[in-house]
Amino acid sequence: MNSTGCGTTKICLFKPRGCNPNMDCTTGVILEVVGENQMKVQMVAATIVPPVQQQYVAIAFSDDQQMGNDSVTECVISNMGEFVGYEPEVYLSYNKGKSNDRVFLNDDEHQEMFKDLAGEVIDSRMVCEFTQQIIPQIDNKNGLVWSLKGDFYVMAATGSAQPDEVNAHEMNRQSHFFPITSEKTFDLTKFGNFDHPTAFVSKLNTNRIEKHPLRTTTSEPEQNVVSRLLTSPIIALFSIVFFF
């Protein structure tokens, strides 16, 4: 991880302050805009002791400096055993209050959103890097997938993970493993001299089945209510089908 450019061309968060991300940071993040709509993400975390089978390091983008209502990108590295080694995976998730939920992306959406994933565990450090779209060109999943055009605080955290979710991070504020938060907001689209696309607009299929009310055409004499219900039932069926 190259920290040259931190504060000017790169967004960097390191804990403890002044640590070397290649040597002694418990948590570190470097964000750099490297092309049109492309953000390079580099993350590092000290491995948890005792070792866990899955560990994550994650970044969150937030309107404030508190956890809750945040867009999260997680890198999870799994220890697959002596003969397979370590396997990195990257996910989008969302902090709803103090809980975190994964955002499901199909294969095409995942490949559109993320590229060049690499990760390893070396010298008691978990290292992960990838590129991520700044303005996602995929469906926003009912507002859970955010465009990063605008001013956001950046947070970083690490902890253990499970196959379908991450576990809570360290809650002791005095611990070096407690999450780190930027002191100011950043707008990624203002880094580098690149043109970025507009927000993705999903194609909404508004085809629907039209249904007209049934009308009686009988000219028979008026019947009493009971007789009408028995001899001339009226069935109304309304069907509206939405395709997303």
PDB file of C-alpha atoms in Angstrom:
ATOM      1  CA  MET A   1       0.000   0.000   0.000  1.00  0.00           C
ATOM      2  CA  ASN A   2       1.418   3.327  -1.104  1.00  0.00           C
ATOM      3  CA  SER A   3       0.447   6.233   1.136  1.00  0.00           C
ATOM      4  CA  THR A   4       2.025   8.854  -1.127  1.00  0.00           C
ATOM      5  CA  GLY A   5      -0.697  11.321  -2.041  1.00  0.00           C
ATOM      6  CA  CYS A   6      -2.741  10.853   1.122  1.00  0.00           C
ATOM      7  CA  GLY A   7      -4.669  14.040   1.792  1.00  0.00           C
ATOM      8  CA  THR A   8      -4.251  15.365  -1.745  1.00  0.00           C
ATOM      9  CA  THR A   9      -5.011  12.762  -4.398  1.00  0.00           C
ATOM     10  CA  LYS A  10      -6.031   9.953  -2.040  1.00  0.00           C
ATOM     11  CA  ILE A  11      -8.377   9.504   0.909  1.00  0.00           C
ATOM     12  CA  CYS A  12      -6.534   7.695   3.707  1.00  0.00           C
ATOM     13  CA  LEU A  13      -7.534   6.442   7.147  1.00  0.00           C
ATOM     14  CA  PHE A  14      -4.975   4.776   9.401  1.00  0.00           C
ATOM     15  CA  LYS A  15      -5.190   3.535  12.974  1.00  0.00           C
ATOM     16  CA  PRO A  16      -3.308   4.259  15.105  1.00  0.00           C
ATOM     17  CA  ARG A  17      -2.566   7.683  13.659  1.00  0.00           C
ATOM     18  CA  GLY A  18       0.814   7.811  11.939  1.00  0.00           C
ATOM     19  CA  CYS A  19       1.160   4.031  11.528  1.00  0.00           C
ATOM     20  CA  ASN A  20       2.660   2.426   8.428  1.00  0.00           C
ATOM     21  CA  PRO A  21      -0.041   0.477   6.530  1.00  0.00           C
ATOM     22  CA  ASN A  22       2.591  -1.976   5.365  1.00  0.00           C
ATOM     23  CA  MET A  23       3.800  -2.715   8.869  1.00  0.00           C
ATOM     24  CA  ASP A  24       1.864  -1.787  11.990  1.00  0.00           C
ATOM     25  CA  CYS A  25      -1.637  -0.407  11.351  1.00  0.00           C
ATOM     26  CA  THR A  26      -4.473  -2.269  13.030  1.00  0.00           C
ATOM     27  CA  THR A  27      -6.794  -0.797  10.397  1.00  0.00           C
ATOM     28  CA  GLY A  28      -5.980   1.136   7.241  1.00  0.00           C
ATOM     29  CA  VAL A  29      -7.813   2.293   4.115  1.00  0.00           C
ATOM     30  CA  ILE A  30      -6.628   4.073   0.969  1.00  0.00           C
ATOM     31  CA  LEU A  31      -9.160   5.264  -1.623  1.00  0.00           C
ATOM     32  CA  GLU A  32      -8.003   6.585  -4.984  1.00  0.00           C
ATOM     33  CA  VAL A  33      -9.941   7.546  -8.114  1.00  0.00           C
ATOM     34  CA  VAL A  34      -8.065   5.779 -10.909  1.00  0.00           C
ATOM     35  CA  GLY A  35     -10.368   6.227 -13.898  1.00  0.00           C
ATOM     36  CA  GLU A  36     -13.810   7.153 -15.100  1.00  0.00           C
ATOM     37  CA  ASN A  37     -16.213   5.959 -12.398  1.00  0.00           C
ATOM     38  CA  GLN A  38     -13.516   3.760 -10.866  1.00  0.00           C
ATOM     39  CA  MET A  39     -12.329   3.934  -7.264  1.00  0.00           C
ATOM     40  CA  LYS A  40      -9.396   1.793  -6.199  1.00  0.00           C
ATOM     41  CA  VAL A  41      -9.862   0.506  -2.662  1.00  0.00           C
ATOM     42  CA  GLN A  42      -6.948  -0.801  -0.594  1.00  0.00           C
ATOM     43  CA  MET A  43      -7.601  -2.060   2.918  1.00  0.00           C
ATOM     44  CA  VAL A  44      -5.483  -3.627   5.625  1.00  0.00           C
ATOM     45  CA  ALA A  45      -6.199  -4.963   9.108  1.00  0.00           C
ATOM     46  CA  ALA A  46      -4.165  -6.759  11.721  1.00  0.00           C
ATOM     47  CA  THR A  47      -5.330 -10.346  12.014  1.00  0.00           C
ATOM     48  CA  ILE A  48      -7.461 -11.197  15.011  1.00  0.00           C
ATOM     49  CA  VAL A  49      -5.861 -13.193  17.841  1.00  0.00           C
ATOM     50  CA  PRO A  50      -6.673 -16.021  18.225  1.00  0.00           C
ATOM     51  CA  PRO A  51      -7.112 -16.503  14.456  1.00  0.00           C
ATOM     52  CA  VAL A  52     -10.620 -16.817  13.012  1.00  0.00           C
ATOM     53  CA  GLN A  53     -11.668 -18.658   9.865  1.00  0.00           C
ATOM     54  CA  GLN A  54     -13.177 -15.527   8.336  1.00  0.00           C
ATOM     55  CA  GLN A  55     -12.169 -11.928   8.955  1.00  0.00           C
ATOM     56  CA  TYR A  56     -13.450  -8.775   7.300  1.00  0.00           C
ATOM     57  CA  VAL A  57     -12.221  -5.263   6.817  1.00  0.00           C
ATOM     58  CA  ALA A  58     -14.869  -2.821   5.658  1.00  0.00           C
ATOM     59  CA  ILE A  59     -15.394   0.778   4.646  1.00  0.00           C
ATOM     60  CA  ALA A  60     -18.613   2.696   5.192  1.00  0.00           C
ATOM     61  CA  PHE A  61     -19.872   5.910   3.632  1.00  0.00           C
ATOM     62  CA  SER A  62     -22.136   7.983   5.844  1.00  0.00           C
ATOM     63  CA  ASP A  63     -23.877  11.347   6.101  1.00  0.00           C
ATOM     64  CA  ASP A  64     -22.624  11.663   9.678  1.00  0.00           C
ATOM     65  CA  GLN A  65     -19.951  10.249  11.978  1.00  0.00           C
ATOM     66  CA  GLN A  66     -22.233   7.728  13.652  1.00  0.00           C
ATOM     67  CA  MET A  67     -23.015   4.158  12.616  1.00  0.00           C
ATOM     68  CA  GLY A  68     -26.468   3.845  11.091  1.00  0.00           C
ATOM     69  CA  ASN A  69     -27.847   4.448   7.598  1.00  0.00           C
ATOM     70  CA  ASP A  70     -24.484   3.786   5.938  1.00  0.00           C
ATOM     71  CA  SER A  71     -23.433   2.175   2.673  1.00  0.00           C
ATOM     72  CA  VAL A  72     -20.793  -0.481   3.366  1.00  0.00           C
ATOM     73  CA  THR A  73     -18.278  -2.360   1.232  1.00  0.00           C
ATOM     74  CA  GLU A  74     -16.810  -5.437   2.923  1.00  0.00           C
ATOM     75  CA  CYS A  75     -13.802  -7.511   2.004  1.00  0.00           C
ATOM     76  CA  VAL A  76     -13.962 -10.917   3.685  1.00  0.00           C
ATOM     77  CA  ILE A  77     -10.986 -13.254   3.600  1.00  0.00           C
ATOM     78  CA  SER A  78     -11.546 -16.905   4.439  1.00  0.00           C
ATOM     79  CA  ASN A  79      -8.883 -19.333   5.588  1.00  0.00           C
ATOM     80  CA  MET A  80      -9.547 -22.258   3.240  1.00  0.00           C
ATOM     81  CA  GLY A  81      -6.883 -24.491   4.739  1.00  0.00           C
ATOM     82  CA  GLU A  82      -3.231 -25.305   4.222  1.00  0.00           C
ATOM     83  CA  PHE A  83      -3.533 -26.489   0.617  1.00  0.00           C
ATOM     84  CA  VAL A  84      -5.947 -23.838  -0.675  1.00  0.00           C
ATOM     85  CA  GLY A  85      -4.853 -20.749   1.206  1.00  0.00           C
ATOM     86  CA  TYR A  86      -6.859 -17.579   1.642  1.00  0.00           C
ATOM     87  CA  GLU A  87      -9.809 -16.584  -0.502  1.00  0.00           C
ATOM     88  CA  PRO A  88     -11.026 -12.950  -0.710  1.00  0.00           C
ATOM     89  CA  GLU A  89     -14.615 -11.933  -1.415  1.00  0.00           C
ATOM     90  CA  VAL A  90     -16.191  -8.486  -1.659  1.00  0.00           C
ATOM     91  CA  TYR A  91     -19.771  -7.557  -0.785  1.00  0.00           C
ATOM     92  CA  LEU A  92     -22.060  -4.570  -0.496  1.00  0.00           C
ATOM     93  CA  SER A  93     -24.056  -4.216   2.693  1.00  0.00           C
ATOM     94  CA  TYR A  94     -26.049  -1.617   4.565  1.00  0.00           C
ATOM     95  CA  ASN A  95     -25.988  -0.463   8.172  1.00  0.00           C
ATOM     96  CA  LYS A  96     -29.548  -0.198   9.395  1.00  0.00           C
ATOM     97  CA  GLY A  97     -29.210   1.263  12.848  1.00  0.00           C
ATOM     98  CA  LYS A  98     -26.616  -0.817  14.662  1.00  0.00           C
ATOM     99  CA  SER A  99     -27.141  -3.907  12.505  1.00  0.00           C
ATOM    100  CA  ASN A 100     -25.654  -4.784   9.121  1.00  0.00           C
ATOM    101  CA  ASP A 101     -27.393  -6.568   6.251  1.00  0.00           C
ATOM    102  CA  ARG A 102     -25.871  -7.812   3.018  1.00  0.00           C
ATOM    103  CA  VAL A 103     -27.243  -6.456  -0.254  1.00  0.00           C
ATOM    104  CA  PHE A 104     -27.844  -9.244  -2.761  1.00  0.00           C
ATOM    105  CA  LEU A 105     -26.196  -8.725  -6.157  1.00  0.00           C
ATOM    106  CA  ASN A 106     -26.539 -11.226  -8.962  1.00  0.00           C
ATOM    107  CA  ASP A 107     -23.408 -12.266 -10.861  1.00  0.00           C
ATOM    108  CA  ASP A 108     -23.810  -9.624 -13.572  1.00  0.00           C
ATOM    109  CA  GLU A 109     -24.363  -6.846 -11.038  1.00  0.00           C
ATOM    110  CA  HIS A 110     -21.379  -7.954  -8.968  1.00  0.00           C
ATOM    111  CA  GLN A 111     -19.098  -8.030 -12.011  1.00  0.00           C
ATOM    112  CA  GLU A 112     -20.320  -4.582 -13.021  1.00  0.00           C
ATOM    113  CA  MET A 113     -19.769  -3.153  -9.551  1.00  0.00           C
ATOM    114  CA  PHE A 114     -16.396  -4.712  -8.635  1.00  0.00           C
ATOM    115  CA  LYS A 115     -13.245  -5.646 -10.527  1.00  0.00           C
ATOM    116  CA  ASP A 116      -9.639  -6.696  -9.909  1.00  0.00           C
ATOM    117  CA  LEU A 117     -10.222  -8.286  -6.500  1.00  0.00           C
ATOM    118  CA  ALA A 118      -7.125  -9.554  -4.706  1.00  0.00           C
ATOM    119  CA  GLY A 119      -6.399 -10.392  -1.098  1.00  0.00           C
ATOM    120  CA  GLU A 120      -4.106 -12.310   1.206  1.00  0.00           C
ATOM    121  CA  VAL A 121      -2.976 -12.732   4.781  1.00  0.00           C
ATOM    122  CA  ILE A 122       0.719 -12.089   5.226  1.00  0.00           C
ATOM    123  CA  ASP A 123       2.856 -11.302   8.280  1.00  0.00           C
ATOM    124  CA  SER A 124      -0.229 -11.205  10.529  1.00  0.00           C
ATOM    125  CA  ARG A 125      -1.905  -8.652   8.281  1.00  0.00           C
ATOM    126  CA  MET A 126      -5.028  -9.045   6.172  1.00  0.00           C
ATOM    127  CA  VAL A 127      -4.691  -7.127   2.898  1.00  0.00           C
ATOM    128  CA  CYS A 128      -7.428  -6.620   0.307  1.00  0.00           C
ATOM    129  CA  GLU A 129      -7.802  -4.468  -2.799  1.00  0.00           C
ATOM    130  CA  PHE A 130     -10.267  -4.041  -5.667  1.00  0.00           C
ATOM    131  CA  THR A 131     -11.882  -1.385  -7.839  1.00  0.00           C
ATOM    132  CA  GLN A 132     -15.449  -0.256  -7.245  1.00  0.00           C
ATOM    133  CA  GLN A 133     -17.814   1.926  -9.225  1.00  0.00           C
ATOM    134  CA  ILE A 134     -18.328   5.378  -7.723  1.00  0.00           C
ATOM    135  CA  ILE A 135     -21.727   5.869  -9.336  1.00  0.00           C
ATOM    136  CA  PRO A 136     -23.184   2.350  -9.538  1.00  0.00           C
ATOM    137  CA  GLN A 137     -24.470   1.331 -12.954  1.00  0.00           C
ATOM    138  CA  ILE A 138     -26.794  -1.233 -11.425  1.00  0.00           C
ATOM    139  CA  ASP A 139     -30.196  -1.129  -9.759  1.00  0.00           C
ATOM    140  CA  ASN A 140     -30.108   0.702  -6.421  1.00  0.00           C
ATOM    141  CA  LYS A 141     -31.974  -2.116  -4.613  1.00  0.00           C
ATOM    142  CA  ASN A 142     -34.584   0.190  -3.108  1.00  0.00           C
ATOM    143  CA  GLY A 143     -31.987   2.706  -1.993  1.00  0.00           C
ATOM    144  CA  LEU A 144     -29.508   0.265  -0.455  1.00  0.00           C
ATOM    145  CA  VAL A 145     -26.899   0.742  -3.214  1.00  0.00           C
ATOM    146  CA  TRP A 146     -25.614   4.307  -3.014  1.00  0.00           C
ATOM    147  CA  SER A 147     -24.055   6.638  -5.508  1.00  0.00           C
ATOM    148  CA  LEU A 148     -20.909   8.041  -3.891  1.00  0.00           C
ATOM    149  CA  LYS A 149     -21.250  11.352  -5.704  1.00  0.00           C
ATOM    150  CA  GLY A 150     -21.560  13.837  -2.880  1.00  0.00           C
ATOM    151  CA  ASP A 151     -20.041  14.526   0.508  1.00  0.00           C
ATOM    152  CA  PHE A 152     -19.642  11.533   2.808  1.00  0.00           C
ATOM    153  CA  TYR A 153     -17.739  10.662   5.944  1.00  0.00           C
ATOM    154  CA  VAL A 154     -15.613   7.539   5.556  1.00  0.00           C
ATOM    155  CA  MET A 155     -15.361   4.847   8.234  1.00  0.00           C
ATOM    156  CA  ALA A 156     -13.288   1.679   8.498  1.00  0.00           C
ATOM    157  CA  ALA A 157     -13.729  -1.380  10.714  1.00  0.00           C
ATOM    158  CA  THR A 158     -12.560  -4.960  11.065  1.00  0.00           C
ATOM    159  CA  GLY A 159     -13.809  -8.065  12.851  1.00  0.00           C
ATOM    160  CA  SER A 160     -14.748 -11.693  12.422  1.00  0.00           C
ATOM    161  CA  ALA A 161     -17.272 -12.854   9.848  1.00  0.00           C
ATOM    162  CA  GLN A 162     -19.625 -15.710   9.063  1.00  0.00           C
ATOM    163  CA  PRO A 163     -20.585 -17.108   5.639  1.00  0.00           C
ATOM    164  CA  ASP A 164     -23.576 -14.757   5.265  1.00  0.00           C
ATOM    165  CA  GLU A 165     -22.757 -11.788   7.478  1.00  0.00           C
ATOM    166  CA  VAL A 166     -20.148  -9.888   9.428  1.00  0.00           C
ATOM    167  CA  ASN A 167     -20.008  -9.931  13.206  1.00  0.00           C
ATOM    168  CA  ALA A 168     -19.921  -6.835  15.389  1.00  0.00           C
ATOM    169  CA  HIS A 169     -16.663  -4.914  15.478  1.00  0.00           C
ATOM    170  CA  GLU A 170     -14.765  -4.039  18.656  1.00  0.00           C
ATOM    171  CA  MET A 171     -16.928  -1.867  20.935  1.00  0.00           C
ATOM    172  CA  ASN A 172     -14.203  -0.663  23.312  1.00  0.00           C
ATOM    173  CA  ARG A 173     -13.309   2.863  22.208  1.00  0.00           C
ATOM    174  CA  GLN A 174      -9.847   2.530  23.756  1.00  0.00           C
ATOM    175  CA  SER A 175      -8.993  -0.480  21.595  1.00  0.00           C
ATOM    176  CA  HIS A 176      -6.873  -0.092  18.476  1.00  0.00           C
ATOM    177  CA  PHE A 177      -9.491  -2.302  16.779  1.00  0.00           C
ATOM    178  CA  PHE A 178     -12.294   0.193  17.405  1.00  0.00           C
ATOM    179  CA  PRO A 179     -13.512   1.638  14.054  1.00  0.00           C
ATOM    180  CA  ILE A 180     -11.943   4.775  12.654  1.00  0.00           C
ATOM    181  CA  THR A 181     -13.937   7.681  11.179  1.00  0.00           C
ATOM    182  CA  SER A 182     -12.753  10.549   9.002  1.00  0.00           C
ATOM    183  CA  GLU A 183     -12.763  14.020  10.527  1.00  0.00           C
ATOM    184  CA  LYS A 184     -14.333  15.578   7.429  1.00  0.00           C
ATOM    185  CA  THR A 185     -16.422  14.616   4.414  1.00  0.00           C
ATOM    186  CA  PHE A 186     -15.127  13.726   0.959  1.00  0.00           C
ATOM    187  CA  ASP A 187     -16.635  13.779  -2.524  1.00  0.00           C
ATOM    188  CA  LEU A 188     -14.925  11.118  -4.602  1.00  0.00           C
ATOM    189  CA  THR A 189     -16.045  12.650  -7.896  1.00  0.00           C
ATOM    190  CA  LYS A 190     -13.847  15.681  -7.156  1.00  0.00           C
ATOM    191  CA  PHE A 191     -10.666  13.590  -7.022  1.00  0.00           C
ATOM    192  CA  GLY A 192      -8.835  13.286 -10.332  1.00  0.00           C
ATOM    193  CA  ASN A 193      -9.759  14.810 -13.669  1.00  0.00           C
ATOM    194  CA  PHE A 194     -12.334  12.294 -14.843  1.00  0.00           C
ATOM    195  CA  ASP A 195     -15.824  12.462 -16.275  1.00  0.00           C
ATOM    196  CA  HIS A 196     -18.295  10.271 -14.426  1.00  0.00           C
ATOM    197  CA  PRO A 197     -21.609   8.883 -15.670  1.00  0.00           C
ATOM    198  CA  THR A 198     -25.033   9.818 -14.434  1.00  0.00           C
ATOM    199  CA  ALA A 199     -26.868   7.589 -12.003  1.00  0.00           C
ATOM    200  CA  PHE A 200     -28.188   4.306 -13.352  1.00  0.00           C
ATOM    201  CA  VAL A 201     -31.890   4.308 -14.163  1.00  0.00           C
ATOM    202  CA  SER A 202     -33.558   0.912 -14.151  1.00  0.00           C
ATOM    203  CA  LYS A 203     -35.979   0.144 -16.939  1.00  0.00           C
ATOM    204  CA  LEU A 204     -39.414  -0.058 -15.398  1.00  0.00           C
ATOM    205  CA  ASN A 205     -41.865  -2.202 -17.319  1.00  0.00           C
ATOM    206  CA  THR A 206     -45.257  -0.648 -16.787  1.00  0.00           C
ATOM    207  CA  ASN A 207     -47.190  -3.229 -18.783  1.00  0.00           C
ATOM    208  CA  ARG A 208     -50.238  -4.231 -16.873  1.00  0.00           C
ATOM    209  CA  ILE A 209     -53.458  -6.086 -17.466  1.00  0.00           C
ATOM    210  CA  GLU A 210     -56.323  -3.637 -17.902  1.00  0.00           C
ATOM    211  CA  LYS A 211     -59.612  -4.699 -16.480  1.00  0.00           C
ATOM    212  CA  HIS A 212     -62.940  -3.078 -17.257  1.00  0.00           C
ATOM    213  CA  PRO A 213     -65.979  -3.378 -15.001  1.00  0.00           C
ATOM    214  CA  LEU A 214     -68.565  -5.928 -16.009  1.00  0.00           C
ATOM    215  CA  ARG A 215     -71.846  -4.459 -17.066  1.00  0.00           C
ATOM    216  CA  THR A 216     -75.219  -6.205 -16.991  1.00  0.00           C
ATOM    217  CA  THR A 217     -77.190  -6.102 -20.227  1.00  0.00           C
ATOM    218  CA  THR A 218     -80.208  -8.073 -19.121  1.00  0.00           C
ATOM    219  CA  SER A 219     -83.644  -6.617 -19.812  1.00  0.00           C
ATOM    220  CA  GLU A 220     -85.440  -9.028 -17.530  1.00  0.00           C
ATOM    221  CA  PRO A 221     -87.773  -7.605 -14.916  1.00  0.00           C
ATOM    222  CA  GLU A 222     -86.212  -6.428 -11.693  1.00  0.00           C
ATOM    223  CA  GLN A 223     -85.812  -9.230  -9.164  1.00  0.00           C
ATOM    224  CA  ASN A 224     -85.557  -9.120  -5.450  1.00  0.00           C
ATOM    225  CA  VAL A 225     -82.089  -9.033  -3.846  1.00  0.00           C
ATOM    226  CA  VAL A 226     -81.976 -12.713  -2.885  1.00  0.00           C
ATOM    227  CA  SER A 227     -83.052 -13.860  -6.340  1.00  0.00           C
ATOM    228  CA  ARG A 228     -80.490 -11.600  -7.999  1.00  0.00           C
ATOM    229  CA  LEU A 229     -77.664 -13.024  -5.901  1.00  0.00           C
ATOM    230  CA  LEU A 230     -78.697 -16.565  -6.744  1.00  0.00           C
ATOM    231  CA  THR A 231     -79.253 -16.159 -10.474  1.00  0.00           C
ATOM    232  CA  SER A 232     -76.942 -13.388 -11.587  1.00  0.00           C
ATOM    233  CA  PRO A 233     -73.618 -13.489  -9.732  1.00  0.00           C
ATOM    234  CA  ILE A 234     -71.189 -10.744 -10.547  1.00  0.00           C
ATOM    235  CA  ILE A 235     -67.514 -11.591 -10.395  1.00  0.00           C
ATOM    236  CA  ALA A 236     -64.953  -8.812 -10.320  1.00  0.00           C
ATOM    237  CA  LEU A 237     -61.340  -9.655 -10.889  1.00  0.00           C
ATOM    238  CA  PHE A 238     -58.628  -7.093 -10.650  1.00  0.00           C
ATOM    239  CA  SER A 239     -55.077  -8.056 -11.570  1.00  0.00           C
ATOM    240  CA  ILE A 240     -52.189  -5.682 -11.640  1.00  0.00           C
ATOM    241  CA  VAL A 241     -48.787  -7.111 -12.429  1.00  0.00           C
ATOM    242  CA  PHE A 242     -45.621  -5.099 -12.039  1.00  0.00           C
ATOM    243  CA  PHE A 243     -42.359  -6.131 -13.595  1.00  0.00           C
ATOM    244  CA  PHE A 244     -39.103  -4.693 -12.257  1.00  0.00           C
TER     245      PHE A 244
END
